[in-house]
Short mmCIF file of C-alpha atoms and ligand atoms in Angstrom, two decimals:
data_model
loop_
_atom_site.label_atom_id
_atom_site.label_comp_id
_atom_site.label_asym_id
_atom_site.label_seq_id
_atom_site.Cartn_x
_atom_site.Cartn_y
_atom_site.Cartn_z
CA MET E 1 -152.67 -94.84 -63.42
CA LEU E 2 -151.45 -98.39 -63.00
CA LEU E 3 -149.84 -99.73 -66.15
CA LEU E 4 -149.47 -103.50 -66.19
CA GLY E 5 -146.56 -104.07 -68.51
CA GLY E 6 -143.83 -106.38 -69.69
CA THR E 7 -144.29 -105.48 -73.36
CA ARG E 8 -142.91 -102.98 -75.86
CA GLU E 9 -146.32 -101.26 -76.04
CA ALA E 10 -146.32 -100.79 -72.26
CA ARG E 11 -142.88 -99.15 -72.44
CA ASP E 12 -144.12 -96.89 -75.27
CA LEU E 13 -147.13 -95.92 -73.13
CA ALA E 14 -144.95 -95.23 -70.08
CA ARG E 15 -142.73 -92.97 -72.17
CA ILE E 16 -145.65 -91.03 -73.66
CA MET E 17 -147.52 -90.73 -70.36
CA SER E 18 -144.38 -89.62 -68.51
CA GLY E 19 -144.16 -86.72 -70.93
CA GLU E 20 -147.77 -85.61 -70.38
CA GLN E 21 -148.80 -83.31 -67.61
CA GLY E 22 -151.49 -84.51 -65.27
CA PHE E 23 -150.69 -88.22 -65.42
CA GLU E 24 -149.01 -89.99 -62.56
CA ILE E 25 -148.16 -93.51 -63.60
CA VAL E 26 -146.65 -96.61 -62.09
CA SER E 27 -145.57 -99.41 -64.41
CA SER E 28 -145.77 -102.92 -63.03
CA LEU E 29 -143.55 -105.82 -64.08
CA ALA E 30 -143.87 -109.45 -62.99
CA GLY E 31 -140.13 -109.81 -62.38
CA ARG E 32 -139.77 -112.90 -64.56
CA VAL E 33 -136.84 -111.66 -66.63
CA ARG E 34 -133.45 -111.34 -64.91
CA ALA E 35 -132.54 -108.08 -66.64
CA PRO E 36 -135.82 -106.47 -67.75
CA LEU E 37 -136.02 -103.50 -70.08
CA LEU E 38 -137.26 -100.88 -67.64
CA PRO E 39 -139.94 -98.40 -68.67
CA GLU E 40 -139.57 -94.69 -68.07
CA GLY E 41 -140.97 -93.37 -64.81
CA ALA E 42 -141.96 -95.17 -61.63
CA VAL E 43 -141.76 -98.97 -61.73
CA ARG E 44 -142.76 -101.67 -59.26
CA VAL E 45 -141.70 -105.30 -59.70
CA GLY E 46 -143.30 -108.56 -58.56
CA GLY E 47 -146.73 -110.15 -58.21
CA PHE E 48 -149.50 -108.45 -56.23
CA GLY E 49 -150.76 -111.64 -54.60
CA GLY E 50 -153.70 -112.46 -56.85
CA ALA E 51 -156.76 -110.37 -57.63
CA GLU E 52 -157.29 -109.47 -53.97
CA GLY E 53 -153.68 -108.28 -53.63
CA LEU E 54 -154.09 -106.19 -56.75
CA ARG E 55 -157.36 -104.74 -55.43
CA ALA E 56 -155.60 -103.75 -52.20
CA TRP E 57 -152.71 -102.21 -54.17
CA ILE E 58 -155.18 -100.17 -56.22
CA ALA E 59 -156.83 -98.89 -53.04
CA ASP E 60 -153.56 -98.19 -51.18
CA ASN E 61 -152.12 -96.25 -54.11
CA GLU E 62 -155.31 -94.40 -55.03
CA VAL E 63 -155.23 -95.74 -58.57
CA ARG E 64 -157.85 -94.06 -60.79
CA ALA E 65 -157.41 -96.15 -63.96
CA VAL E 66 -155.75 -99.42 -64.93
CA VAL E 67 -154.17 -100.17 -68.29
CA ASP E 68 -153.53 -103.84 -68.96
CA ALA E 69 -150.75 -103.73 -71.53
CA THR E 70 -149.44 -107.20 -70.72
CA HIS E 71 -148.59 -109.85 -73.28
CA PRO E 72 -151.57 -111.53 -75.03
CA PHE E 73 -150.57 -114.85 -73.38
CA ALA E 74 -150.35 -113.46 -69.83
CA THR E 75 -153.82 -114.68 -68.87
CA ALA E 76 -153.61 -114.74 -65.07
CA ILE E 77 -152.66 -111.10 -64.59
CA SER E 78 -155.28 -109.98 -67.13
CA ALA E 79 -158.01 -111.92 -65.32
CA ASN E 80 -156.84 -110.51 -61.98
CA ALA E 81 -156.86 -107.00 -63.41
CA VAL E 82 -160.48 -107.36 -64.49
CA ALA E 83 -161.57 -108.71 -61.10
CA ALA E 84 -159.61 -106.11 -59.13
CA ALA E 85 -160.71 -103.16 -61.27
CA ARG E 86 -164.36 -104.24 -60.98
CA ALA E 87 -164.10 -104.66 -57.22
CA SER E 88 -162.50 -101.20 -56.96
CA ASP E 89 -164.88 -99.49 -59.41
CA VAL E 90 -161.85 -98.30 -61.37
CA PRO E 91 -161.96 -98.19 -65.19
CA LEU E 92 -159.80 -100.66 -67.08
CA VAL E 93 -158.66 -100.90 -70.67
CA CYS E 94 -156.89 -103.86 -72.20
CA LEU E 95 -154.33 -103.21 -74.93
CA ARG E 96 -153.91 -106.18 -77.25
CA ARG E 97 -151.75 -105.73 -80.31
CA PRO E 98 -153.35 -107.33 -83.40
CA SER E 99 -152.62 -110.94 -84.26
CA TRP E 100 -150.28 -111.61 -87.14
CA PRO E 101 -152.22 -112.02 -90.39
CA GLN E 102 -151.50 -115.11 -92.47
CA GLN E 103 -149.92 -114.22 -95.82
CA PRO E 104 -149.91 -116.00 -99.19
CA GLY E 105 -147.17 -118.61 -99.11
CA ASP E 106 -147.43 -119.20 -95.36
CA ARG E 107 -147.70 -122.84 -94.30
CA TRP E 108 -149.35 -122.27 -90.93
CA VAL E 109 -150.87 -124.97 -88.76
CA ARG E 110 -152.95 -123.57 -85.92
CA ALA E 111 -152.84 -125.13 -82.46
CA THR E 112 -155.28 -124.32 -79.69
CA ASP E 113 -152.71 -124.59 -76.90
CA LEU E 114 -149.19 -125.73 -76.04
CA ALA E 115 -150.11 -129.41 -75.74
CA ALA E 116 -151.78 -129.39 -79.17
CA ALA E 117 -148.78 -127.54 -80.59
CA ALA E 118 -146.38 -130.18 -79.25
CA GLN E 119 -148.52 -132.93 -80.76
CA VAL E 120 -148.77 -131.43 -84.22
CA THR E 121 -145.12 -130.34 -84.29
CA ALA E 122 -144.11 -133.98 -83.90
CA THR E 123 -145.73 -134.70 -87.28
CA LEU E 124 -144.24 -131.77 -89.17
CA GLY E 125 -140.47 -131.85 -88.92
CA GLU E 126 -137.28 -133.11 -87.31
CA ARG E 127 -135.49 -129.87 -86.41
CA VAL E 128 -137.72 -127.47 -84.51
CA PHE E 129 -137.19 -123.77 -83.89
CA LEU E 130 -139.13 -123.21 -80.64
CA THR E 131 -139.85 -119.51 -80.12
CA ILE E 132 -142.50 -119.56 -77.40
CA GLY E 133 -140.31 -117.98 -74.74
CA ARG E 134 -139.09 -119.57 -71.54
CA GLN E 135 -142.46 -120.68 -70.22
CA GLY E 136 -144.25 -123.63 -71.76
CA VAL E 137 -141.15 -125.40 -73.10
CA ASP E 138 -142.01 -128.30 -70.77
CA ALA E 139 -144.95 -129.14 -73.05
CA PHE E 140 -142.32 -130.32 -75.58
CA ALA E 141 -140.07 -132.06 -73.03
CA LYS E 142 -141.14 -135.62 -73.89
CA GLN E 143 -140.33 -135.26 -77.57
CA ASP E 144 -137.11 -137.23 -77.89
CA ARG E 145 -137.30 -137.88 -81.65
CA GLN E 146 -136.88 -134.23 -82.67
CA TRP E 147 -134.06 -131.77 -82.12
CA PHE E 148 -134.97 -128.31 -80.77
CA LEU E 149 -133.45 -124.86 -81.05
CA ILE E 150 -135.04 -123.13 -78.05
CA ARG E 151 -134.88 -119.34 -78.11
CA ALA E 152 -135.74 -117.31 -75.01
CA ILE E 153 -134.52 -114.28 -73.06
CA ASP E 154 -133.65 -116.41 -70.02
CA PRO E 155 -133.17 -120.20 -69.88
CA PRO E 156 -136.31 -122.31 -69.34
CA ALA E 157 -136.74 -123.25 -65.69
CA GLY E 158 -138.59 -126.56 -66.15
CA PRO E 159 -138.06 -129.74 -68.18
CA VAL E 160 -136.76 -129.39 -71.76
CA PRO E 161 -136.63 -131.87 -74.66
CA PRO E 162 -133.55 -134.14 -74.43
CA ARG E 163 -132.04 -133.05 -77.75
CA HIS E 164 -131.78 -129.28 -77.84
CA GLU E 165 -129.68 -126.15 -77.95
CA ILE E 166 -130.69 -123.01 -76.03
CA LEU E 167 -130.24 -119.66 -77.70
CA LEU E 168 -130.53 -116.75 -75.28
CA ALA E 169 -131.65 -113.66 -77.18
CA ARG E 170 -134.05 -110.74 -76.92
CA GLY E 171 -135.90 -109.23 -79.88
CA PRO E 172 -136.27 -107.35 -82.09
CA PHE E 173 -134.97 -109.86 -84.61
CA ALA E 174 -134.02 -108.94 -88.17
CA LEU E 175 -135.10 -110.93 -91.22
CA ALA E 176 -131.59 -111.70 -92.48
CA ALA E 177 -130.55 -113.10 -89.11
CA GLU E 178 -133.74 -115.20 -88.81
CA SER E 179 -133.20 -116.66 -92.30
CA ARG E 180 -129.59 -117.44 -91.41
CA LEU E 181 -130.67 -119.28 -88.24
CA ILE E 182 -133.17 -121.39 -90.18
CA ALA E 183 -130.54 -122.26 -92.79
CA ASP E 184 -127.58 -122.80 -90.44
CA TYR E 185 -129.49 -125.06 -88.04
CA GLY E 186 -131.37 -126.91 -90.79
CA ILE E 187 -134.69 -125.92 -89.19
CA ASP E 188 -137.69 -127.60 -90.82
CA VAL E 189 -140.52 -126.39 -88.54
CA LEU E 190 -141.07 -123.21 -86.51
CA VAL E 191 -143.28 -122.97 -83.40
CA THR E 192 -144.60 -119.62 -82.20
CA LYS E 193 -147.33 -118.09 -80.10
CA ASP E 194 -149.68 -115.76 -81.98
CA SER E 195 -148.06 -112.86 -80.16
CA GLY E 196 -148.38 -110.27 -82.92
CA GLY E 197 -146.20 -107.18 -83.12
CA ASP E 198 -143.30 -106.21 -85.33
CA GLN E 199 -140.49 -107.12 -82.91
CA THR E 200 -140.64 -110.86 -83.61
CA GLU E 201 -142.48 -110.98 -86.93
CA ALA E 202 -139.37 -111.54 -89.08
CA LYS E 203 -139.25 -115.26 -88.21
CA LEU E 204 -142.59 -115.69 -89.99
CA VAL E 205 -141.27 -114.00 -93.12
CA ALA E 206 -138.11 -116.12 -92.94
CA ALA E 207 -140.18 -119.31 -92.55
CA ARG E 208 -142.32 -118.32 -95.55
CA ALA E 209 -139.22 -117.70 -97.65
CA ALA E 210 -137.73 -121.04 -96.56
CA GLY E 211 -141.04 -122.82 -97.29
CA ILE E 212 -141.19 -124.46 -93.85
CA PRO E 213 -144.37 -125.00 -91.78
CA VAL E 214 -145.16 -122.82 -88.77
CA VAL E 215 -147.16 -124.02 -85.79
CA VAL E 216 -149.07 -120.97 -84.54
CA ILE E 217 -150.51 -121.24 -81.03
CA ASP E 218 -153.87 -119.44 -80.71
CA ARG E 219 -154.27 -116.61 -78.23
CA PRO E 220 -156.24 -117.26 -75.09
CA PRO E 221 -159.45 -115.21 -75.01
CA VAL E 222 -159.56 -111.81 -73.32
CA PRO E 223 -161.76 -111.85 -70.18
CA GLU E 224 -165.39 -111.09 -71.02
CA GLY E 225 -166.82 -107.60 -70.88
CA VAL E 226 -163.48 -105.81 -71.08
CA LEU E 227 -162.81 -102.84 -73.31
CA VAL E 228 -160.08 -103.97 -75.70
CA VAL E 229 -158.07 -101.64 -77.94
CA GLU E 230 -155.23 -102.41 -80.34
CA THR E 231 -152.94 -99.39 -80.28
CA VAL E 232 -151.06 -97.16 -77.89
CA ALA E 233 -152.84 -94.14 -79.39
CA GLN E 234 -156.23 -95.66 -78.53
CA VAL E 235 -155.12 -96.15 -74.93
CA MET E 236 -154.05 -92.50 -74.75
CA ASP E 237 -157.45 -91.39 -76.10
CA TRP E 238 -159.15 -93.57 -73.49
CA LEU E 239 -157.00 -92.15 -70.69
CA HIS E 240 -157.79 -88.59 -71.72
CA GLN E 241 -161.48 -89.48 -71.71
CA VAL E 242 -161.26 -91.12 -68.28
CA ARG E 243 -159.47 -88.08 -66.92
CA THR E 244 -162.22 -85.83 -68.25
CA ASP E 245 -165.03 -88.10 -67.00
CA ARG E 246 -163.62 -88.79 -63.55
CA GLY E 247 -161.65 -85.63 -62.93
CA CYS E 248 -158.41 -87.63 -62.62
CA GLY E 249 -155.12 -85.77 -62.27
P1 NAP K 1 -149.39 -114.52 -66.03
O1 NAP K 1 -149.29 -116.01 -66.16
O2 NAP K 1 -150.60 -113.84 -66.51
O3 NAP K 1 -149.17 -114.09 -64.52
C1 NAP K 1 -148.76 -114.96 -63.47
C2 NAP K 1 -148.60 -114.10 -62.24
O4 NAP K 1 -147.46 -113.23 -62.40
C3 NAP K 1 -149.76 -113.18 -61.99
O5 NAP K 1 -150.82 -113.84 -61.33
C4 NAP K 1 -149.12 -112.08 -61.18
O6 NAP K 1 -148.87 -112.53 -59.86
C5 NAP K 1 -147.76 -111.96 -61.82
N1 NAP K 1 -147.72 -110.95 -62.90
C6 NAP K 1 -147.82 -111.13 -64.25
N2 NAP K 1 -147.67 -109.99 -64.90
C7 NAP K 1 -147.47 -109.04 -63.95
C8 NAP K 1 -147.24 -107.64 -64.01
N3 NAP K 1 -147.16 -106.99 -65.20
N4 NAP K 1 -147.06 -106.99 -62.84
C9 NAP K 1 -147.13 -107.65 -61.64
N5 NAP K 1 -147.34 -108.96 -61.53
C10 NAP K 1 -147.50 -109.66 -62.67
O7 NAP K 1 -148.15 -113.83 -66.73
P2 NAP K 1 -146.90 -114.45 -67.53
O8 NAP K 1 -147.40 -115.07 -68.78
O9 NAP K 1 -146.07 -115.23 -66.57
O10 NAP K 1 -146.16 -113.10 -67.93
C11 NAP K 1 -145.45 -112.38 -66.95
C12 NAP K 1 -145.05 -111.04 -67.54
O11 NAP K 1 -144.25 -111.23 -68.70
C13 NAP K 1 -146.25 -110.17 -67.95
O12 NAP K 1 -146.03 -108.88 -67.44
C14 NAP K 1 -146.23 -110.19 -69.46
O13 NAP K 1 -146.64 -108.96 -70.02
C15 NAP K 1 -144.77 -110.51 -69.78
N6 NAP K 1 -144.62 -111.32 -70.99
C16 NAP K 1 -145.24 -112.53 -71.06
C17 NAP K 1 -145.09 -113.29 -72.22
C18 NAP K 1 -145.80 -114.61 -72.37
O14 NAP K 1 -145.62 -115.25 -73.42
N7 NAP K 1 -146.60 -115.06 -71.40
C19 NAP K 1 -144.30 -112.82 -73.26
C20 NAP K 1 -143.67 -111.57 -73.15
C21 NAP K 1 -143.84 -110.84 -71.99
P3 NAP K 1 -149.86 -112.20 -58.67
O15 NAP K 1 -151.05 -113.06 -58.88
O16 NAP K 1 -149.07 -112.52 -57.45
O17 NAP K 1 -150.21 -110.74 -58.78
#
């Protein structure tokens, strides 16, 4: 099994599958983060070289099933996984944790992409808490009127807004600490991807409690025709079924 990872769910899957007889798994990480949290079991790091490189890797390593447990915003690898799995006639499942549901009291403004988020953020506040990770910060780089608190695991590589502070941190984040950040930095607007998951959800609760608006960037669509599940347990059920159907392991 090839497990495309870089998420908490992928690490959970690697741990569970490592403990099950009859599964041989390799987790794959892009290698973006300088000190990644490594999953249990075998791990490979780095790009495959597009869909064709991934197809060749699947063939060379006799992969019998692919689990795409990458982040909902990692669109290129998910598209490559679909193309490569189809070309290899290998079954694929895509694990996408559910989106965060909007709650009473939330002041959410939806944005279709990073550029739209930057535009609408400019109208909503002066002190922005930017929690979109390291990639995509350049979409906000021309905004010189606002001040930004940019939180990411590693520093952004590209252009950043002129007035900013970078906060290097890795989730999970606790509610009390998120509320303190909002208060201490005088944050009046939060920007987030619709990542979902409980590791980074506290900022939304803190924003609700503080009464500040949140710009929520919509997820890109999952490639068409792909089986999508929402939980680690559903992936395990699927893998057991694939093993039965195809005589894997
Ligand atoms: P992306 O735009 O979809 O991928 C760009 C390229 O990076 C891919 O074409 C592929 O290179 C390589 N790649 C991505 N994920 C890979 C993986 N798991 N194993 C091997 N190669 C991979 O991805 P991204 O948004 O940069 O995300 C990179 C990684 O960070 C993903 O594993 C994702 O789960 C994780 N992550 C992303 C976000 C986010 O907001 N985007 C947040 C948290 C974690 P080749 O074409 O050369 O194969």
